[in-house]
């Protein structure tokens, strides 16, 4: 894999425009840093005039972008030592000093959590074709993930979206815009950015499909149908 694009290779991330874009040196600075973030406002002006579906879309894309940036900052190439590792300056500059980006990451996480919880009953009984140890581990990891999400309180209600006269139009626009994001990821020149972009876009796209393309009852695992299919074969 290449070292990354110019933005990925730029280690001089401190900016003069953002007074919060620096790494706190001690507990006192950290406390002040967190207070400054908490006092910053969330969202822009006129958000009440935007419909729910568009607000959700914008927050998801912002959360997706921020999550990709976090993974890039976590696996950063030090140009001086040649080693890979976390870059705190990168995180603070790109995400940590922007409260709305942090909040949108949590929002995107809540949507993913709801998707896993929704398809949990199906995946719980899904039989993975485990031909080696790694695939068996995948099955165990999926079961652990489902178990952990089942104990979480409701975080996102997809049923309140795409209601009303323009529901189908909004839903189609939502799909097309997200597909455009996926296509854009294919054109990213930086291999590192494209890798994290494609992985997370596929994951979020799968979650959205589970939430908006299937009813809860259709995701219940039907053992009888599986047995009939097996007998007919």
mmCIF file of C-alpha atoms in Angstrom:
data_model
loop_
_atom_site.group_PDB
_atom_site.id
_atom_site.type_symbol
_atom_site.label_atom_id
_atom_site.label_comp_id
_atom_site.label_asym_id
_atom_site.label_seq_id
_atom_site.Cartn_x
_atom_site.Cartn_y
_atom_site.Cartn_z
ATOM 1 C CA UNK A 1 0.000 0.000 0.000
ATOM 2 C CA UNK A 2 1.225 3.474 -0.763
ATOM 3 C CA UNK A 3 2.026 5.975 1.956
ATOM 4 C CA UNK A 4 -1.096 7.952 1.136
ATOM 5 C CA UNK A 5 -2.132 11.208 -0.456
ATOM 6 C CA UNK A 6 -0.625 14.595 0.345
ATOM 7 C CA UNK A 7 -3.175 15.131 3.122
ATOM 8 C CA UNK A 8 -2.278 11.768 4.663
ATOM 9 C CA UNK A 9 1.450 12.490 4.482
ATOM 10 C CA UNK A 10 1.157 16.004 5.899
ATOM 11 C CA UNK A 11 2.375 15.861 9.483
ATOM 12 C CA UNK A 12 2.088 19.605 10.105
ATOM 13 C CA UNK A 13 -1.565 19.568 11.097
ATOM 14 C CA UNK A 14 -1.765 22.438 13.535
ATOM 15 C CA UNK A 15 -3.798 25.315 12.179
ATOM 16 C CA UNK A 16 -4.013 28.943 13.180
ATOM 17 C CA UNK A 17 -7.682 29.217 12.269
ATOM 18 C CA UNK A 18 -8.876 26.741 14.879
ATOM 19 C CA UNK A 19 -7.680 27.564 18.425
ATOM 20 C CA UNK A 20 -8.692 24.091 19.632
ATOM 21 C CA UNK A 21 -6.582 22.184 17.082
ATOM 22 C CA UNK A 22 -3.755 21.224 19.395
ATOM 23 C CA UNK A 23 -2.949 18.348 21.714
ATOM 24 C CA UNK A 24 -3.514 19.153 25.424
ATOM 25 C CA UNK A 25 -0.249 18.921 27.348
ATOM 26 C CA UNK A 26 -1.683 18.187 30.807
ATOM 27 C CA UNK A 27 -4.940 17.579 32.707
ATOM 28 C CA UNK A 28 -5.646 21.293 33.037
ATOM 29 C CA UNK A 29 -5.414 21.864 29.284
ATOM 30 C CA UNK A 30 -7.441 18.716 28.624
ATOM 31 C CA UNK A 31 -10.208 19.900 30.957
ATOM 32 C CA UNK A 32 -10.330 23.292 29.241
ATOM 33 C CA UNK A 33 -10.248 21.634 25.835
ATOM 34 C CA UNK A 34 -13.291 19.477 26.649
ATOM 35 C CA UNK A 35 -15.172 22.434 28.103
ATOM 36 C CA UNK A 36 -14.543 24.454 24.950
ATOM 37 C CA UNK A 37 -15.903 21.621 22.835
ATOM 38 C CA UNK A 38 -18.983 21.240 25.020
ATOM 39 C CA UNK A 39 -19.786 24.938 24.698
ATOM 40 C CA UNK A 40 -19.581 24.876 20.901
ATOM 41 C CA UNK A 41 -22.963 24.773 19.180
ATOM 42 C CA UNK A 42 -24.255 21.746 17.280
ATOM 43 C CA UNK A 43 -25.360 22.050 13.676
ATOM 44 C CA UNK A 44 -25.862 25.039 11.464
ATOM 45 C CA UNK A 45 -28.596 27.576 11.014
ATOM 46 C CA UNK A 46 -31.837 26.688 9.337
ATOM 47 C CA UNK A 47 -31.701 22.959 10.104
ATOM 48 C CA UNK A 48 -35.378 23.011 11.089
ATOM 49 C CA UNK A 49 -36.252 23.859 7.492
ATOM 50 C CA UNK A 50 -34.623 20.664 6.188
ATOM 51 C CA UNK A 51 -36.716 17.501 6.198
ATOM 52 C CA UNK A 52 -35.850 14.646 8.543
ATOM 53 C CA UNK A 53 -34.583 12.344 5.797
ATOM 54 C CA UNK A 54 -32.091 14.893 4.495
ATOM 55 C CA UNK A 55 -30.874 15.717 7.998
ATOM 56 C CA UNK A 56 -30.294 12.016 8.648
ATOM 57 C CA UNK A 57 -28.440 11.650 5.351
ATOM 58 C CA UNK A 58 -26.153 14.618 6.006
ATOM 59 C CA UNK A 59 -25.348 13.418 9.514
ATOM 60 C CA UNK A 60 -24.623 9.893 8.284
ATOM 61 C CA UNK A 61 -22.239 11.137 5.605
ATOM 62 C CA UNK A 62 -20.526 13.444 8.088
ATOM 63 C CA UNK A 63 -20.180 10.567 10.551
ATOM 64 C CA UNK A 64 -18.881 8.296 7.793
ATOM 65 C CA UNK A 65 -16.295 10.860 6.718
ATOM 66 C CA UNK A 66 -15.182 11.429 10.306
ATOM 67 C CA UNK A 67 -14.930 7.707 10.977
ATOM 68 C CA UNK A 68 -12.739 7.241 7.900
ATOM 69 C CA UNK A 69 -10.512 10.076 9.104
ATOM 70 C CA UNK A 70 -10.210 8.479 12.547
ATOM 71 C CA UNK A 71 -8.976 5.217 11.039
ATOM 72 C CA UNK A 72 -6.479 7.093 8.877
ATOM 73 C CA UNK A 73 -5.190 8.991 11.925
ATOM 74 C CA UNK A 74 -4.977 5.755 13.904
ATOM 75 C CA UNK A 75 -2.735 4.149 11.269
ATOM 76 C CA UNK A 76 -0.456 7.066 10.412
ATOM 77 C CA UNK A 77 2.933 6.782 8.726
ATOM 78 C CA UNK A 78 5.642 8.674 10.576
ATOM 79 C CA UNK A 79 7.824 10.089 7.804
ATOM 80 C CA UNK A 80 10.821 10.369 10.121
ATOM 81 C CA UNK A 81 10.810 6.886 11.669
ATOM 82 C CA UNK A 82 9.018 4.954 8.926
ATOM 83 C CA UNK A 83 6.712 3.352 11.493
ATOM 84 C CA UNK A 84 2.916 3.276 11.582
ATOM 85 C CA UNK A 85 0.910 4.342 14.608
ATOM 86 C CA UNK A 86 -1.714 6.714 16.061
ATOM 87 C CA UNK A 87 -1.341 10.429 15.365
ATOM 88 C CA UNK A 88 -3.106 12.450 18.064
ATOM 89 C CA UNK A 89 -2.492 15.764 16.301
ATOM 90 C CA UNK A 90 -4.259 14.356 13.245
ATOM 91 C CA UNK A 91 -7.272 13.282 15.305
ATOM 92 C CA UNK A 92 -7.595 16.590 17.162
ATOM 93 C CA UNK A 93 -7.246 18.657 13.994
ATOM 94 C CA UNK A 94 -9.617 16.640 11.811
ATOM 95 C CA UNK A 95 -12.212 15.388 14.294
ATOM 96 C CA UNK A 96 -11.544 16.105 17.957
ATOM 97 C CA UNK A 97 -11.806 19.887 17.653
ATOM 98 C CA UNK A 98 -15.099 19.705 15.736
ATOM 99 C CA UNK A 99 -18.005 18.869 18.092
ATOM 100 C CA UNK A 100 -20.499 18.325 15.268
ATOM 101 C CA UNK A 101 -18.237 15.705 13.679
ATOM 102 C CA UNK A 102 -17.912 13.831 16.959
ATOM 103 C CA UNK A 103 -21.674 13.941 17.458
ATOM 104 C CA UNK A 104 -22.287 12.684 13.936
ATOM 105 C CA UNK A 105 -19.931 9.761 14.519
ATOM 106 C CA UNK A 106 -22.061 8.757 17.494
ATOM 107 C CA UNK A 107 -25.192 9.218 15.395
ATOM 108 C CA UNK A 108 -23.842 6.964 12.637
ATOM 109 C CA UNK A 109 -22.850 4.425 15.285
ATOM 110 C CA UNK A 110 -26.399 4.496 16.670
ATOM 111 C CA UNK A 111 -27.791 3.751 13.198
ATOM 112 C CA UNK A 112 -25.388 0.832 12.747
ATOM 113 C CA UNK A 113 -26.285 -0.450 16.206
ATOM 114 C CA UNK A 114 -29.969 -0.442 15.313
ATOM 115 C CA UNK A 115 -29.257 -2.306 12.053
ATOM 116 C CA UNK A 116 -27.314 -5.051 13.837
ATOM 117 C CA UNK A 117 -30.071 -5.324 16.415
ATOM 118 C CA UNK A 118 -32.697 -5.619 13.671
ATOM 119 C CA UNK A 119 -30.978 -8.412 11.733
ATOM 120 C CA UNK A 120 -29.783 -10.098 14.926
ATOM 121 C CA UNK A 121 -32.610 -12.705 15.021
ATOM 122 C CA UNK A 122 -31.681 -13.813 11.499
ATOM 123 C CA UNK A 123 -27.914 -13.845 11.953
ATOM 124 C CA UNK A 124 -28.266 -15.633 15.270
ATOM 125 C CA UNK A 125 -29.395 -18.793 13.455
ATOM 126 C CA UNK A 126 -27.459 -18.258 10.251
ATOM 127 C CA UNK A 127 -25.089 -21.119 9.491
ATOM 128 C CA UNK A 128 -21.710 -19.883 8.345
ATOM 129 C CA UNK A 129 -19.752 -22.230 6.102
ATOM 130 C CA UNK A 130 -16.775 -22.662 8.383
ATOM 131 C CA UNK A 131 -14.104 -24.454 6.368
ATOM 132 C CA UNK A 132 -11.219 -23.174 8.458
ATOM 133 C CA UNK A 133 -10.467 -21.735 11.881
ATOM 134 C CA UNK A 134 -10.744 -18.119 10.704
ATOM 135 C CA UNK A 135 -14.283 -18.638 9.406
ATOM 136 C CA UNK A 136 -15.288 -20.345 12.647
ATOM 137 C CA UNK A 137 -13.963 -17.339 14.534
ATOM 138 C CA UNK A 138 -16.112 -15.094 12.330
ATOM 139 C CA UNK A 139 -19.228 -16.955 13.418
ATOM 140 C CA UNK A 140 -18.313 -16.533 17.087
ATOM 141 C CA UNK A 141 -17.556 -12.839 16.612
ATOM 142 C CA UNK A 142 -20.918 -12.260 14.926
ATOM 143 C CA UNK A 143 -22.732 -14.007 17.769
ATOM 144 C CA UNK A 144 -20.846 -11.937 20.344
ATOM 145 C CA UNK A 145 -21.736 -8.759 18.461
ATOM 146 C CA UNK A 146 -25.427 -9.666 18.350
ATOM 147 C CA UNK A 147 -25.410 -10.492 22.046
ATOM 148 C CA UNK A 148 -23.790 -7.178 22.955
ATOM 149 C CA UNK A 149 -26.273 -5.113 20.912
ATOM 150 C CA UNK A 150 -29.323 -6.922 22.295
ATOM 151 C CA UNK A 151 -28.683 -5.401 25.712
ATOM 152 C CA UNK A 152 -28.546 -1.843 24.346
ATOM 153 C CA UNK A 153 -31.584 0.455 24.580
ATOM 154 C CA UNK A 154 -33.316 1.634 21.369
ATOM 155 C CA UNK A 155 -31.116 4.179 19.625
ATOM 156 C CA UNK A 156 -32.705 4.893 16.255
ATOM 157 C CA UNK A 157 -36.246 4.483 14.954
ATOM 158 C CA UNK A 158 -36.235 4.040 11.188
ATOM 159 C CA UNK A 159 -40.030 3.727 11.074
ATOM 160 C CA UNK A 160 -40.533 7.476 11.440
ATOM 161 C CA UNK A 161 -38.679 8.102 8.191
ATOM 162 C CA UNK A 162 -40.059 8.080 4.643
ATOM 163 C CA UNK A 163 -43.632 8.780 5.642
ATOM 164 C CA UNK A 164 -46.137 10.959 3.829
ATOM 165 C CA UNK A 165 -46.923 11.750 0.208
ATOM 166 C CA UNK A 166 -43.308 12.104 -0.955
ATOM 167 C CA UNK A 167 -41.994 9.080 0.923
ATOM 168 C CA UNK A 168 -41.017 7.018 -2.119
ATOM 169 C CA UNK A 169 -39.417 9.986 -3.870
ATOM 170 C CA UNK A 170 -37.315 10.815 -0.819
ATOM 171 C CA UNK A 171 -36.348 7.176 -0.381
ATOM 172 C CA UNK A 172 -35.172 6.912 -3.975
ATOM 173 C CA UNK A 173 -33.189 10.142 -3.662
ATOM 174 C CA UNK A 174 -31.647 8.843 -0.444
ATOM 175 C CA UNK A 175 -30.518 5.664 -2.214
ATOM 176 C CA UNK A 176 -29.154 7.453 -5.266
ATOM 177 C CA UNK A 177 -27.167 9.955 -3.230
ATOM 178 C CA UNK A 178 -25.604 7.195 -1.160
ATOM 179 C CA UNK A 179 -24.756 5.205 -4.281
ATOM 180 C CA UNK A 180 -22.993 8.281 -5.605
ATOM 181 C CA UNK A 181 -20.854 8.326 -2.461
ATOM 182 C CA UNK A 182 -19.905 4.702 -3.108
ATOM 183 C CA UNK A 183 -18.984 5.519 -6.716
ATOM 184 C CA UNK A 184 -16.860 8.444 -5.570
ATOM 185 C CA UNK A 185 -14.906 6.098 -3.293
ATOM 186 C CA UNK A 186 -13.944 4.049 -6.358
ATOM 187 C CA UNK A 187 -12.265 7.125 -7.832
ATOM 188 C CA UNK A 188 -10.185 8.092 -4.787
ATOM 189 C CA UNK A 189 -6.523 8.040 -5.796
ATOM 190 C CA UNK A 190 -5.024 7.474 -2.353
ATOM 191 C CA UNK A 191 -5.044 3.725 -1.654
ATOM 192 C CA UNK A 192 -5.204 4.224 2.092
ATOM 193 C CA UNK A 193 -8.170 6.600 1.880
ATOM 194 C CA UNK A 194 -9.920 4.379 -0.669
ATOM 195 C CA UNK A 195 -9.457 1.274 1.490
ATOM 196 C CA UNK A 196 -11.094 2.751 4.586
ATOM 197 C CA UNK A 197 -13.653 4.565 2.458
ATOM 198 C CA UNK A 198 -14.808 1.433 0.636
ATOM 199 C CA UNK A 199 -14.905 -0.749 3.751
ATOM 200 C CA UNK A 200 -16.983 1.689 5.751
ATOM 201 C CA UNK A 201 -19.236 2.703 2.862
ATOM 202 C CA UNK A 202 -20.118 -0.948 2.237
ATOM 203 C CA UNK A 203 -20.811 -1.432 5.942
ATOM 204 C CA UNK A 204 -23.056 1.611 6.227
ATOM 205 C CA UNK A 205 -24.808 0.752 2.966
ATOM 206 C CA UNK A 206 -25.570 -2.744 4.254
ATOM 207 C CA UNK A 207 -26.966 -1.284 7.472
ATOM 208 C CA UNK A 208 -29.221 1.127 5.573
ATOM 209 C CA UNK A 209 -30.488 -1.692 3.367
ATOM 210 C CA UNK A 210 -31.382 -3.753 6.429
ATOM 211 C CA UNK A 211 -33.191 -0.803 8.003
ATOM 212 C CA UNK A 212 -35.150 0.510 5.034
ATOM 213 C CA UNK A 213 -35.567 -2.437 2.656
ATOM 214 C CA UNK A 214 -36.834 -5.117 5.039
ATOM 215 C CA UNK A 215 -39.597 -5.362 7.594
ATOM 216 C CA UNK A 216 -38.737 -6.724 11.019
ATOM 217 C CA UNK A 217 -40.769 -9.892 10.505
ATOM 218 C CA UNK A 218 -39.044 -10.659 7.186
ATOM 219 C CA UNK A 219 -35.718 -10.910 9.014
ATOM 220 C CA UNK A 220 -36.917 -13.644 11.335
ATOM 221 C CA UNK A 221 -35.051 -16.852 10.603
ATOM 222 C CA UNK A 222 -37.511 -19.469 9.314
ATOM 223 C CA UNK A 223 -36.134 -22.905 10.133
ATOM 224 C CA UNK A 224 -39.042 -24.662 8.384
ATOM 225 C CA UNK A 225 -38.257 -23.013 5.039
ATOM 226 C CA UNK A 226 -34.628 -23.994 5.396
ATOM 227 C CA UNK A 227 -35.625 -27.611 6.051
ATOM 228 C CA UNK A 228 -37.986 -27.671 3.038
ATOM 229 C CA UNK A 229 -35.254 -26.311 0.795
ATOM 230 C CA UNK A 230 -32.870 -28.949 2.104
ATOM 231 C CA UNK A 231 -35.396 -31.768 1.542
ATOM 232 C CA UNK A 232 -36.184 -30.636 -2.010
ATOM 233 C CA UNK A 233 -32.495 -30.546 -2.839
#
